[in-house]
mmCIF file of N, CA, C and O in Angstrom:
data_model
loop_
_atom_site.group_PDB
_atom_site.id
_atom_site.type_symbol
_atom_site.label_atom_id
_atom_site.label_comp_id
_atom_site.label_asym_id
_atom_site.label_seq_id
_atom_site.Cartn_x
_atom_site.Cartn_y
_atom_site.Cartn_z
ATOM 1 N N UNK A 835 -16.660 0.842 -4.378
ATOM 2 C CA UNK A 835 -16.239 -0.209 -3.645
ATOM 3 C C UNK A 835 -14.981 0.054 -3.423
ATOM 4 O O UNK A 835 -13.984 -0.058 -4.431
ATOM 5 N N UNK A 836 -14.248 -0.215 -2.279
ATOM 6 C CA UNK A 836 -12.971 -0.068 -1.945
ATOM 7 C C UNK A 836 -12.251 -1.392 -2.091
ATOM 8 O O UNK A 836 -13.036 -2.532 -1.694
ATOM 9 N N UNK A 837 -11.349 -1.671 -2.868
ATOM 10 C CA UNK A 837 -10.489 -2.909 -2.935
ATOM 11 C C UNK A 837 -9.484 -3.224 -1.695
ATOM 12 O O UNK A 837 -8.934 -2.309 -1.408
ATOM 13 N N UNK A 838 -9.853 -4.528 -1.584
ATOM 14 C CA UNK A 838 -8.815 -4.861 -0.444
ATOM 15 C C UNK A 838 -7.570 -5.525 -0.992
ATOM 16 O O UNK A 838 -7.568 -6.507 -2.090
ATOM 17 N N UNK A 839 -6.244 -4.903 -0.455
ATOM 18 C CA UNK A 839 -5.316 -5.270 -1.147
ATOM 19 C C UNK A 839 -4.984 -6.714 -1.169
ATOM 20 O O UNK A 839 -5.382 -7.611 0.196
ATOM 21 N N UNK A 840 -4.294 -7.270 -2.144
ATOM 22 C CA UNK A 840 -4.172 -8.918 -2.184
ATOM 23 C C UNK A 840 -3.458 -9.444 -0.973
ATOM 24 O O UNK A 840 -3.504 -10.364 -0.303
ATOM 25 N N UNK A 841 -2.430 -8.631 -0.525
ATOM 26 C CA UNK A 841 -1.534 -9.051 0.815
ATOM 27 C C UNK A 841 -2.409 -9.418 1.993
ATOM 28 O O UNK A 841 -2.218 -10.154 2.744
ATOM 29 N N UNK A 842 -3.354 -8.531 2.236
ATOM 30 C CA UNK A 842 -4.329 -8.488 3.446
ATOM 31 C C UNK A 842 -5.259 -9.702 3.129
ATOM 32 O O UNK A 842 -5.604 -10.669 3.939
ATOM 33 N N UNK A 843 -5.647 -9.960 1.881
ATOM 34 C CA UNK A 843 -6.618 -11.238 1.469
ATOM 35 C C UNK A 843 -5.825 -12.347 1.834
ATOM 36 O O UNK A 843 -6.236 -13.466 2.377
ATOM 37 N N UNK A 844 -4.347 -12.583 1.281
ATOM 38 C CA UNK A 844 -3.649 -13.613 1.550
ATOM 39 C C UNK A 844 -3.497 -13.944 3.353
ATOM 40 O O UNK A 844 -3.543 -14.956 3.731
ATOM 41 N N UNK A 845 -3.186 -12.884 3.949
ATOM 42 C CA UNK A 845 -2.900 -13.030 5.222
ATOM 43 C C UNK A 845 -3.875 -13.590 5.968
ATOM 44 O O UNK A 845 -3.997 -14.496 7.015
ATOM 45 N N UNK A 846 -5.010 -13.155 5.903
ATOM 46 C CA UNK A 846 -6.433 -13.361 6.401
ATOM 47 C C UNK A 846 -6.715 -14.606 6.187
ATOM 48 O O UNK A 846 -6.996 -15.419 6.906
ATOM 49 N N UNK A 847 -6.790 -14.977 4.682
ATOM 50 C CA UNK A 847 -6.964 -16.482 4.147
ATOM 51 C C UNK A 847 -5.845 -17.374 5.154
ATOM 52 O O UNK A 847 -6.645 -18.595 5.646
ATOM 53 N N UNK A 848 -4.851 -17.308 5.139
ATOM 54 C CA UNK A 848 -3.888 -18.113 5.883
ATOM 55 C C UNK A 848 -4.142 -18.362 7.207
ATOM 56 O O UNK A 848 -4.241 -19.254 7.911
ATOM 57 N N UNK A 849 -4.501 -17.127 8.057
ATOM 58 C CA UNK A 849 -4.690 -17.200 9.469
ATOM 59 C C UNK A 849 -6.088 -17.714 9.694
ATOM 60 O O UNK A 849 -6.134 -18.678 10.678
ATOM 61 N N UNK A 850 -7.245 -17.515 9.107
ATOM 62 C CA UNK A 850 -8.519 -18.384 9.024
ATOM 63 C C UNK A 850 -8.339 -19.959 8.878
ATOM 64 O O UNK A 850 -8.835 -20.550 9.607
ATOM 65 N N UNK A 851 -7.835 -19.935 8.021
ATOM 66 C CA UNK A 851 -7.619 -21.620 7.483
ATOM 67 C C UNK A 851 -6.892 -22.247 8.507
ATOM 68 O O UNK A 851 -7.162 -23.333 9.200
ATOM 69 N N UNK A 852 -6.117 -21.584 9.160
ATOM 70 C CA UNK A 852 -4.985 -22.325 10.250
ATOM 71 C C UNK A 852 -5.921 -22.674 11.460
ATOM 72 O O UNK A 852 -5.862 -23.630 11.976
ATOM 73 N N UNK A 853 -6.584 -21.416 11.585
ATOM 74 C CA UNK A 853 -7.093 -21.604 12.932
ATOM 75 C C UNK A 853 -8.538 -22.471 13.088
ATOM 76 O O UNK A 853 -8.850 -23.295 13.475
ATOM 77 N N UNK A 854 -9.044 -22.522 11.561
ATOM 78 C CA UNK A 854 -10.096 -23.659 11.146
ATOM 79 C C UNK A 854 -9.561 -25.026 11.549
ATOM 80 O O UNK A 854 -10.494 -25.629 12.017
ATOM 81 N N UNK A 855 -8.352 -25.099 11.097
ATOM 82 C CA UNK A 855 -7.814 -26.453 11.511
ATOM 83 C C UNK A 855 -7.304 -26.694 12.895
ATOM 84 O O UNK A 855 -6.770 -27.770 13.352
ATOM 85 N N UNK A 856 -7.332 -25.630 13.755
ATOM 86 C CA UNK A 856 -6.790 -25.850 14.971
ATOM 87 C C UNK A 856 -5.334 -25.719 15.354
ATOM 88 O O UNK A 856 -4.920 -26.404 16.123
ATOM 89 N N UNK A 857 -4.841 -25.378 14.316
ATOM 90 C CA UNK A 857 -3.190 -25.437 14.362
ATOM 91 C C UNK A 857 -2.696 -23.992 14.777
ATOM 92 O O UNK A 857 -3.042 -22.990 14.656
ATOM 93 N N UNK A 858 -1.581 -24.248 15.393
ATOM 94 C CA UNK A 858 -0.740 -23.244 16.154
ATOM 95 C C UNK A 858 0.108 -22.508 14.874
ATOM 96 O O UNK A 858 0.422 -23.218 13.960
ATOM 97 N N UNK A 859 0.580 -21.452 14.997
ATOM 98 C CA UNK A 859 1.653 -20.764 13.902
ATOM 99 C C UNK A 859 2.805 -21.911 13.883
ATOM 100 O O UNK A 859 3.352 -22.142 12.767
ATOM 101 N N UNK A 860 3.245 -22.436 15.102
ATOM 102 C CA UNK A 860 4.462 -23.093 15.220
ATOM 103 C C UNK A 860 4.127 -24.257 14.156
ATOM 104 O O UNK A 860 4.929 -24.918 13.461
ATOM 105 N N UNK A 861 2.854 -25.029 14.341
ATOM 106 C CA UNK A 861 2.496 -26.208 13.690
ATOM 107 C C UNK A 861 2.533 -26.090 11.960
ATOM 108 O O UNK A 861 3.196 -26.728 11.325
ATOM 109 N N UNK A 862 2.070 -24.854 11.720
ATOM 110 C CA UNK A 862 1.881 -24.499 10.290
ATOM 111 C C UNK A 862 3.331 -24.358 9.730
ATOM 112 O O UNK A 862 3.748 -24.778 8.483
ATOM 113 N N UNK A 863 4.285 -23.838 10.700
ATOM 114 C CA UNK A 863 5.586 -23.298 10.169
ATOM 115 C C UNK A 863 6.244 -24.709 9.996
ATOM 116 O O UNK A 863 7.138 -25.146 9.004
ATOM 117 N N UNK A 864 5.965 -25.718 10.820
ATOM 118 C CA UNK A 864 6.652 -26.936 10.671
ATOM 119 C C UNK A 864 6.428 -27.611 9.554
ATOM 120 O O UNK A 864 7.105 -28.440 8.841
ATOM 121 N N UNK A 865 5.159 -27.554 9.244
ATOM 122 C CA UNK A 865 4.442 -28.250 8.049
ATOM 123 C C UNK A 865 4.875 -27.525 6.794
ATOM 124 O O UNK A 865 4.829 -28.307 5.628
ATOM 125 N N UNK A 866 5.382 -26.254 6.661
ATOM 126 C CA UNK A 866 5.601 -25.643 5.634
ATOM 127 C C UNK A 866 7.318 -25.558 5.311
ATOM 128 O O UNK A 866 7.740 -25.122 4.387
ATOM 129 N N UNK A 867 8.166 -25.756 6.469
ATOM 130 C CA UNK A 867 9.323 -25.844 6.353
ATOM 131 C C UNK A 867 9.988 -24.303 6.728
ATOM 132 O O UNK A 867 10.866 -23.914 6.229
ATOM 133 N N UNK A 868 9.191 -23.426 7.200
ATOM 134 C CA UNK A 868 9.551 -21.979 7.309
ATOM 135 C C UNK A 868 9.484 -21.953 9.005
ATOM 136 O O UNK A 868 8.823 -22.662 9.718
ATOM 137 N N UNK A 869 9.782 -20.645 9.564
ATOM 138 C CA UNK A 869 10.031 -20.293 10.852
ATOM 139 C C UNK A 869 8.428 -19.878 11.390
ATOM 140 O O UNK A 869 8.022 -19.352 10.390
ATOM 141 N N UNK A 870 8.312 -20.201 12.582
ATOM 142 C CA UNK A 870 7.094 -19.759 13.190
ATOM 143 C C UNK A 870 7.104 -17.973 13.056
ATOM 144 O O UNK A 870 6.179 -17.603 12.920
ATOM 145 N N UNK A 871 8.216 -17.331 13.609
ATOM 146 C CA UNK A 871 8.169 -16.003 13.233
ATOM 147 C C UNK A 871 7.890 -15.503 11.957
ATOM 148 O O UNK A 871 7.084 -14.614 11.840
ATOM 149 N N UNK A 872 8.229 -16.206 11.076
ATOM 150 C CA UNK A 872 7.921 -15.706 9.462
ATOM 151 C C UNK A 872 6.168 -15.795 9.458
ATOM 152 O O UNK A 872 5.756 -15.152 8.745
ATOM 153 N N UNK A 873 5.949 -16.900 9.802
ATOM 154 C CA UNK A 873 4.228 -17.109 9.655
ATOM 155 C C UNK A 873 3.678 -16.228 10.455
ATOM 156 O O UNK A 873 2.397 -15.490 9.980
ATOM 157 N N UNK A 874 4.040 -15.571 11.630
ATOM 158 C CA UNK A 874 3.472 -14.722 12.461
ATOM 159 C C UNK A 874 3.569 -13.220 11.614
ATOM 160 O O UNK A 874 2.571 -12.473 11.664
ATOM 161 N N UNK A 875 4.679 -12.925 10.827
ATOM 162 C CA UNK A 875 5.019 -11.935 10.274
ATOM 163 C C UNK A 875 4.147 -11.886 9.107
ATOM 164 O O UNK A 875 3.495 -10.396 8.636
ATOM 165 N N UNK A 876 3.781 -12.953 8.572
ATOM 166 C CA UNK A 876 2.796 -13.165 7.383
ATOM 167 C C UNK A 876 1.392 -12.760 7.775
ATOM 168 O O UNK A 876 0.730 -11.840 7.338
ATOM 169 N N UNK A 877 0.986 -13.224 8.701
ATOM 170 C CA UNK A 877 -0.268 -13.035 9.279
ATOM 171 C C UNK A 877 -0.925 -11.747 9.763
ATOM 172 O O UNK A 877 -1.947 -11.432 9.878
ATOM 173 N N UNK A 878 0.324 -10.986 10.045
ATOM 174 C CA UNK A 878 0.358 -9.745 10.769
ATOM 175 C C UNK A 878 0.598 -8.469 9.654
ATOM 176 O O UNK A 878 0.323 -7.315 9.927
ATOM 177 N N UNK A 879 0.852 -9.053 8.660
ATOM 178 C CA UNK A 879 1.127 -8.114 7.529
ATOM 179 C C UNK A 879 2.561 -7.389 7.624
ATOM 180 O O UNK A 879 2.820 -6.436 6.652
ATOM 181 N N UNK A 880 3.457 -8.101 8.129
ATOM 182 C CA UNK A 880 5.045 -7.521 8.262
ATOM 183 C C UNK A 880 5.835 -7.768 7.068
ATOM 184 O O UNK A 880 6.724 -7.409 6.704
ATOM 185 N N UNK A 881 5.277 -9.035 6.732
ATOM 186 C CA UNK A 881 6.034 -9.618 5.268
ATOM 187 C C UNK A 881 5.014 -10.115 4.295
ATOM 188 O O UNK A 881 4.215 -10.727 4.717
ATOM 189 N N UNK A 882 5.408 -10.156 3.373
ATOM 190 C CA UNK A 882 4.673 -10.625 2.098
ATOM 191 C C UNK A 882 5.330 -12.098 1.797
ATOM 192 O O UNK A 882 6.488 -11.872 1.441
ATOM 193 N N UNK A 883 4.511 -13.017 1.597
ATOM 194 C CA UNK A 883 5.313 -14.233 1.530
ATOM 195 C C UNK A 883 5.402 -14.344 -0.567
ATOM 196 O O UNK A 883 4.770 -13.892 -0.927
ATOM 197 N N UNK A 884 6.472 -15.167 -0.442
ATOM 198 C CA UNK A 884 6.614 -15.194 -2.041
ATOM 199 C C UNK A 884 5.898 -16.183 -2.450
ATOM 200 O O UNK A 884 5.144 -16.968 -1.601
ATOM 201 N N UNK A 885 5.738 -16.189 -3.710
ATOM 202 C CA UNK A 885 4.825 -17.197 -4.283
ATOM 203 C C UNK A 885 5.291 -18.852 -4.166
ATOM 204 O O UNK A 885 4.252 -19.488 -3.755
ATOM 205 N N UNK A 886 6.387 -19.046 -3.695
ATOM 206 C CA UNK A 886 6.746 -20.321 -3.388
ATOM 207 C C UNK A 886 6.295 -20.542 -2.025
ATOM 208 O O UNK A 886 5.864 -21.761 -1.935
ATOM 209 N N UNK A 887 6.332 -19.556 -1.011
ATOM 210 C CA UNK A 887 5.944 -19.836 0.373
ATOM 211 C C UNK A 887 4.342 -19.985 -0.014
ATOM 212 O O UNK A 887 3.653 -20.902 1.079
ATOM 213 N N UNK A 888 3.616 -19.046 -0.530
ATOM 214 C CA UNK A 888 2.347 -19.327 -0.535
ATOM 215 C C UNK A 888 1.768 -20.511 -1.294
ATOM 216 O O UNK A 888 0.649 -21.331 -0.672
ATOM 217 N N UNK A 889 2.543 -21.343 -1.971
ATOM 218 C CA UNK A 889 2.329 -22.600 -2.492
ATOM 219 C C UNK A 889 2.506 -23.491 -1.689
ATOM 220 O O UNK A 889 1.660 -24.506 -1.360
ATOM 221 N N UNK A 890 3.490 -23.472 -0.659
ATOM 222 C CA UNK A 890 3.781 -24.288 0.380
ATOM 223 C C UNK A 890 2.656 -24.215 1.537
ATOM 224 O O UNK A 890 2.437 -25.372 2.158
ATOM 225 N N UNK A 891 2.223 -22.992 1.944
ATOM 226 C CA UNK A 891 1.182 -22.859 2.609
ATOM 227 C C UNK A 891 0.014 -23.431 2.099
ATOM 228 O O UNK A 891 -0.758 -24.077 3.027
ATOM 229 N N UNK A 892 -0.417 -23.343 1.073
ATOM 230 C CA UNK A 892 -1.616 -23.904 0.425
ATOM 231 C C UNK A 892 -1.548 -25.557 0.496
ATOM 232 O O UNK A 892 -2.658 -26.154 1.031
ATOM 233 N N UNK A 893 -0.327 -26.078 0.234
ATOM 234 C CA UNK A 893 -0.436 -27.309 0.196
ATOM 235 C C UNK A 893 -0.559 -27.769 1.749
ATOM 236 O O UNK A 893 -1.192 -28.842 2.148
ATOM 237 N N UNK A 894 0.233 -27.131 2.894
ATOM 238 C CA UNK A 894 0.171 -27.703 4.023
ATOM 239 C C UNK A 894 -1.249 -27.507 4.805
ATOM 240 O O UNK A 894 -1.823 -28.418 5.425
ATOM 241 N N UNK A 895 -1.832 -26.455 4.231
ATOM 242 C CA UNK A 895 -3.303 -26.232 4.811
ATOM 243 C C UNK A 895 -4.472 -27.108 3.789
ATOM 244 O O UNK A 895 -5.496 -27.216 4.094
ATOM 245 N N UNK A 896 -4.106 -27.776 2.827
ATOM 246 C CA UNK A 896 -4.634 -28.683 1.921
ATOM 247 C C UNK A 896 -5.832 -27.932 1.242
ATOM 248 O O UNK A 896 -7.039 -28.259 1.344
ATOM 249 N N UNK A 897 -5.478 -26.718 0.620
ATOM 250 C CA UNK A 897 -6.356 -26.021 -0.218
ATOM 251 C C UNK A 897 -5.564 -25.867 -1.409
ATOM 252 O O UNK A 897 -4.350 -25.837 -1.551
ATOM 253 N N UNK A 898 -6.433 -25.426 -2.651
ATOM 254 C CA UNK A 898 -6.021 -25.274 -3.865
ATOM 255 C C UNK A 898 -5.116 -23.890 -3.707
ATOM 256 O O UNK A 898 -5.530 -22.855 -2.854
ATOM 257 N N UNK A 899 -4.226 -23.565 -4.367
ATOM 258 C CA UNK A 899 -3.331 -22.440 -4.406
ATOM 259 C C UNK A 899 -4.066 -21.125 -4.314
ATOM 260 O O UNK A 899 -4.058 -20.262 -3.761
ATOM 261 N N UNK A 900 -4.911 -21.178 -5.368
ATOM 262 C CA UNK A 900 -6.079 -19.979 -5.648
ATOM 263 C C UNK A 900 -6.740 -19.645 -4.394
ATOM 264 O O UNK A 900 -7.354 -18.685 -4.324
ATOM 265 N N UNK A 901 -7.122 -20.586 -3.577
ATOM 266 C CA UNK A 901 -8.059 -20.401 -2.541
ATOM 267 C C UNK A 901 -7.399 -19.295 -1.480
ATOM 268 O O UNK A 901 -7.784 -18.478 -1.022
ATOM 269 N N UNK A 902 -5.994 -19.305 -1.608
ATOM 270 C CA UNK A 902 -5.391 -18.092 -0.656
ATOM 271 C C UNK A 902 -5.431 -16.762 -1.110
ATOM 272 O O UNK A 902 -5.252 -15.721 -0.639
ATOM 273 N N UNK A 903 -5.872 -16.446 -2.470
ATOM 274 C CA UNK A 903 -5.945 -15.354 -3.227
ATOM 275 C C UNK A 903 -7.446 -14.761 -3.243
ATOM 276 O O UNK A 903 -7.719 -13.576 -3.710
ATOM 277 N N UNK A 904 -8.336 -15.784 -2.764
ATOM 278 C CA UNK A 904 -9.700 -15.331 -3.127
ATOM 279 C C UNK A 904 -10.300 -14.376 -2.051
ATOM 280 O O UNK A 904 -10.209 -14.719 -0.774
ATOM 281 N N UNK A 905 -11.176 -13.571 -2.296
ATOM 282 C CA UNK A 905 -11.742 -12.665 -1.312
ATOM 283 C C UNK A 905 -13.261 -13.402 -1.023
ATOM 284 O O UNK A 905 -13.864 -13.749 -2.033
ATOM 285 N N UNK A 906 -13.705 -13.293 0.261
ATOM 286 C CA UNK A 906 -14.918 -13.937 0.490
ATOM 287 C C UNK A 906 -15.839 -12.938 0.971
ATOM 288 O O UNK A 906 -15.478 -11.874 1.527
ATOM 289 N N UNK A 907 -17.098 -13.139 0.639
ATOM 290 C CA UNK A 907 -18.214 -12.056 1.073
ATOM 291 C C UNK A 907 -18.100 -11.581 2.351
ATOM 292 O O UNK A 907 -18.244 -10.483 2.482
ATOM 293 N N UNK A 908 -18.021 -12.101 3.347
ATOM 294 C CA UNK A 908 -18.279 -11.686 4.903
ATOM 295 C C UNK A 908 -16.482 -11.629 5.068
ATOM 296 O O UNK A 908 -16.103 -12.075 6.192
ATOM 297 N N UNK A 909 -15.781 -10.619 4.556
ATOM 298 C CA UNK A 909 -14.581 -10.148 4.914
ATOM 299 C C UNK A 909 -14.192 -9.295 5.920
ATOM 300 O O UNK A 909 -13.938 -8.248 5.657
ATOM 301 N N UNK A 910 -14.414 -9.771 7.220
ATOM 302 C CA UNK A 910 -13.942 -8.781 8.287
ATOM 303 C C UNK A 910 -13.643 -9.833 9.307
ATOM 304 O O UNK A 910 -14.114 -11.253 9.378
ATOM 305 N N UNK A 911 -12.863 -9.570 10.430
ATOM 306 C CA UNK A 911 -12.282 -10.454 11.102
ATOM 307 C C UNK A 911 -13.258 -11.127 11.995
ATOM 308 O O UNK A 911 -13.209 -12.384 12.415
ATOM 309 N N UNK A 912 -14.305 -10.522 12.627
ATOM 310 C CA UNK A 912 -15.230 -11.264 13.183
ATOM 311 C C UNK A 912 -16.238 -12.173 12.695
ATOM 312 O O UNK A 912 -16.715 -13.276 13.234
ATOM 313 N N UNK A 913 -16.483 -12.148 11.475
ATOM 314 C CA UNK A 913 -17.689 -12.994 10.763
ATOM 315 C C UNK A 913 -16.791 -13.437 9.762
ATOM 316 O O UNK A 913 -17.399 -14.462 9.021
ATOM 317 N N UNK A 914 -15.268 -13.449 9.421
ATOM 318 C CA UNK A 914 -14.696 -14.170 8.126
ATOM 319 C C UNK A 914 -14.898 -15.452 8.505
ATOM 320 O O UNK A 914 -13.788 -15.936 9.359
ATOM 321 N N UNK A 915 -15.296 -16.245 7.820
ATOM 322 C CA UNK A 915 -15.374 -17.792 8.146
ATOM 323 C C UNK A 915 -15.676 -18.495 6.871
ATOM 324 O O UNK A 915 -16.785 -19.242 6.839
ATOM 325 N N UNK A 916 -15.122 -18.246 5.988
ATOM 326 C CA UNK A 916 -15.376 -18.958 4.534
ATOM 327 C C UNK A 916 -14.767 -20.342 4.227
ATOM 328 O O UNK A 916 -15.359 -21.056 3.221
ATOM 329 N N UNK A 917 -14.380 -20.865 5.269
ATOM 330 C CA UNK A 917 -13.791 -22.313 4.995
ATOM 331 C C UNK A 917 -14.635 -23.345 5.523
ATOM 332 O O UNK A 917 -14.026 -24.422 5.901
ATOM 333 N N UNK A 918 -15.930 -22.970 6.317
ATOM 334 C CA UNK A 918 -16.530 -24.096 6.893
ATOM 335 C C UNK A 918 -16.940 -25.126 6.183
ATOM 336 O O UNK A 918 -16.862 -26.357 6.317
ATOM 337 N N UNK A 919 -17.284 -25.030 4.813
ATOM 338 C CA UNK A 919 -17.476 -25.965 3.761
ATOM 339 C C UNK A 919 -16.201 -26.828 3.494
ATOM 340 O O UNK A 919 -16.347 -27.859 3.517
ATOM 341 N N UNK A 920 -14.996 -26.382 3.491
ATOM 342 C CA UNK A 920 -13.826 -26.969 3.293
ATOM 343 C C UNK A 920 -13.661 -27.828 4.694
ATOM 344 O O UNK A 920 -13.149 -28.910 4.285
ATOM 345 N N UNK A 921 -13.951 -27.380 5.623
ATOM 346 C CA UNK A 921 -13.637 -28.177 7.100
ATOM 347 C C UNK A 921 -14.672 -29.473 7.052
ATOM 348 O O UNK A 921 -14.371 -30.424 7.318
ATOM 349 N N UNK A 922 -15.815 -28.878 6.597
ATOM 350 C CA UNK A 922 -16.888 -30.216 6.546
ATOM 351 C C UNK A 922 -16.367 -31.198 5.627
ATOM 352 O O UNK A 922 -16.624 -32.447 5.850
ATOM 353 N N UNK A 923 -15.997 -30.674 4.201
ATOM 354 C CA UNK A 923 -15.491 -31.677 3.438
ATOM 355 C C UNK A 923 -14.300 -32.578 3.747
ATOM 356 O O UNK A 923 -14.577 -33.718 3.779
ATOM 357 N N UNK A 924 -13.517 -31.758 4.593
ATOM 358 C CA UNK A 924 -12.404 -32.409 4.825
ATOM 359 C C UNK A 924 -12.696 -33.817 5.975
ATOM 360 O O UNK A 924 -12.393 -34.764 6.055
ATOM 361 N N UNK A 925 -13.807 -33.252 6.731
ATOM 362 C CA UNK A 925 -14.239 -34.136 7.957
ATOM 363 C C UNK A 925 -14.876 -35.409 7.204
ATOM 364 O O UNK A 925 -14.668 -36.633 7.664
ATOM 365 N N UNK A 926 -15.817 -35.207 6.262
ATOM 366 C CA UNK A 926 -16.519 -35.946 5.438
ATOM 367 C C UNK A 926 -15.470 -37.077 4.777
ATOM 368 O O UNK A 926 -15.613 -38.219 4.941
ATOM 369 N N UNK A 927 -14.610 -36.547 4.041
ATOM 370 C CA UNK A 927 -13.535 -37.336 3.570
ATOM 371 C C UNK A 927 -12.900 -38.266 4.260
ATOM 372 O O UNK A 927 -12.604 -39.467 4.247
ATOM 373 N N UNK A 928 -12.407 -37.841 5.792
ATOM 374 C CA UNK A 928 -11.840 -38.490 6.651
ATOM 375 C C UNK A 928 -12.628 -39.672 7.101
ATOM 376 O O UNK A 928 -12.128 -40.656 7.178
ATOM 377 N N UNK A 929 -13.889 -39.314 7.242
ATOM 378 C CA UNK A 929 -14.879 -40.483 7.774
ATOM 379 C C UNK A 929 -15.073 -41.702 6.784
ATOM 380 O O UNK A 929 -15.010 -42.883 7.168
ATOM 381 N N UNK A 930 -15.215 -41.298 5.575
ATOM 382 C CA UNK A 930 -15.469 -42.180 4.611
ATOM 383 C C UNK A 930 -13.928 -42.710 4.313
ATOM 384 O O UNK A 930 -14.202 -44.227 4.417
ATOM 385 N N UNK A 931 -13.201 -42.286 4.261
ATOM 386 C CA UNK A 931 -11.718 -43.003 4.223
ATOM 387 C C UNK A 931 -11.477 -44.074 5.483
ATOM 388 O O UNK A 931 -11.281 -45.183 5.095
ATOM 389 N N UNK A 932 -11.944 -43.722 6.573
ATOM 390 C CA UNK A 932 -11.835 -44.428 7.969
ATOM 391 C C UNK A 932 -12.761 -45.649 7.646
ATOM 392 O O UNK A 932 -12.437 -46.939 8.011
ATOM 393 N N UNK A 933 -13.925 -45.413 7.348
ATOM 394 C CA UNK A 933 -14.784 -46.566 7.061
ATOM 395 C C UNK A 933 -14.305 -47.562 6.130
ATOM 396 O O UNK A 933 -14.516 -48.701 6.253
ATOM 397 N N UNK A 934 -13.943 -47.120 5.018
ATOM 398 C CA UNK A 934 -13.270 -47.742 3.869
ATOM 399 C C UNK A 934 -12.241 -48.761 4.355
ATOM 400 O O UNK A 934 -12.278 -49.862 4.251
ATOM 401 N N UNK A 935 -11.215 -48.050 5.187
ATOM 402 C CA UNK A 935 -10.079 -48.818 5.741
ATOM 403 C C UNK A 935 -10.768 -50.321 6.621
ATOM 404 O O UNK A 935 -10.051 -51.281 6.549
ATOM 405 N N UNK A 936 -11.681 -49.488 7.516
ATOM 406 C CA UNK A 936 -12.059 -50.423 8.404
ATOM 407 C C UNK A 936 -12.639 -51.887 7.586
ATOM 408 O O UNK A 936 -12.725 -53.041 7.986
ATOM 409 N N UNK A 937 -13.526 -51.339 6.500
ATOM 410 C CA UNK A 937 -14.220 -52.501 5.833
ATOM 411 C C UNK A 937 -13.139 -53.554 4.928
ATOM 412 O O UNK A 937 -13.249 -54.806 5.143
ATOM 413 N N UNK A 938 -12.069 -53.127 4.697
ATOM 414 C CA UNK A 938 -10.916 -53.705 3.877
ATOM 415 C C UNK A 938 -10.226 -54.657 5.128
ATOM 416 O O UNK A 938 -9.478 -55.583 4.835
ATOM 417 N N UNK A 939 -10.186 -54.122 6.373
ATOM 418 C CA UNK A 939 -9.400 -54.866 7.367
ATOM 419 C C UNK A 939 -10.163 -56.363 7.822
ATOM 420 O O UNK A 939 -9.473 -57.092 8.372
ATOM 421 N N UNK A 940 -11.486 -56.214 7.705
ATOM 422 C CA UNK A 940 -12.496 -57.166 7.999
ATOM 423 C C UNK A 940 -12.022 -58.575 7.364
ATOM 424 O O UNK A 940 -11.635 -58.580 6.229
#
């Protein structure tokens, strides 16, 4: 079995997570404090992010640091969608939080 280079795993994970959240590269850049062209270069494989940048990206994308390094089963561009569970959990947490806030406002 061919190993996928970690740089490709990271770049695909960043892109997929960003798209799952419906964010532009510009918005992710704003949330991480790096430039939008730098995000583009990471996602296209033209630049490799430092560990510090990976940490900022993970924080902005609201995932654990290690998530950006994980290879997922369906690893190809058309079917690569490993974060549906993350998206669902995030929506559920938001809904629960909103309900709790409404109850305390009464």
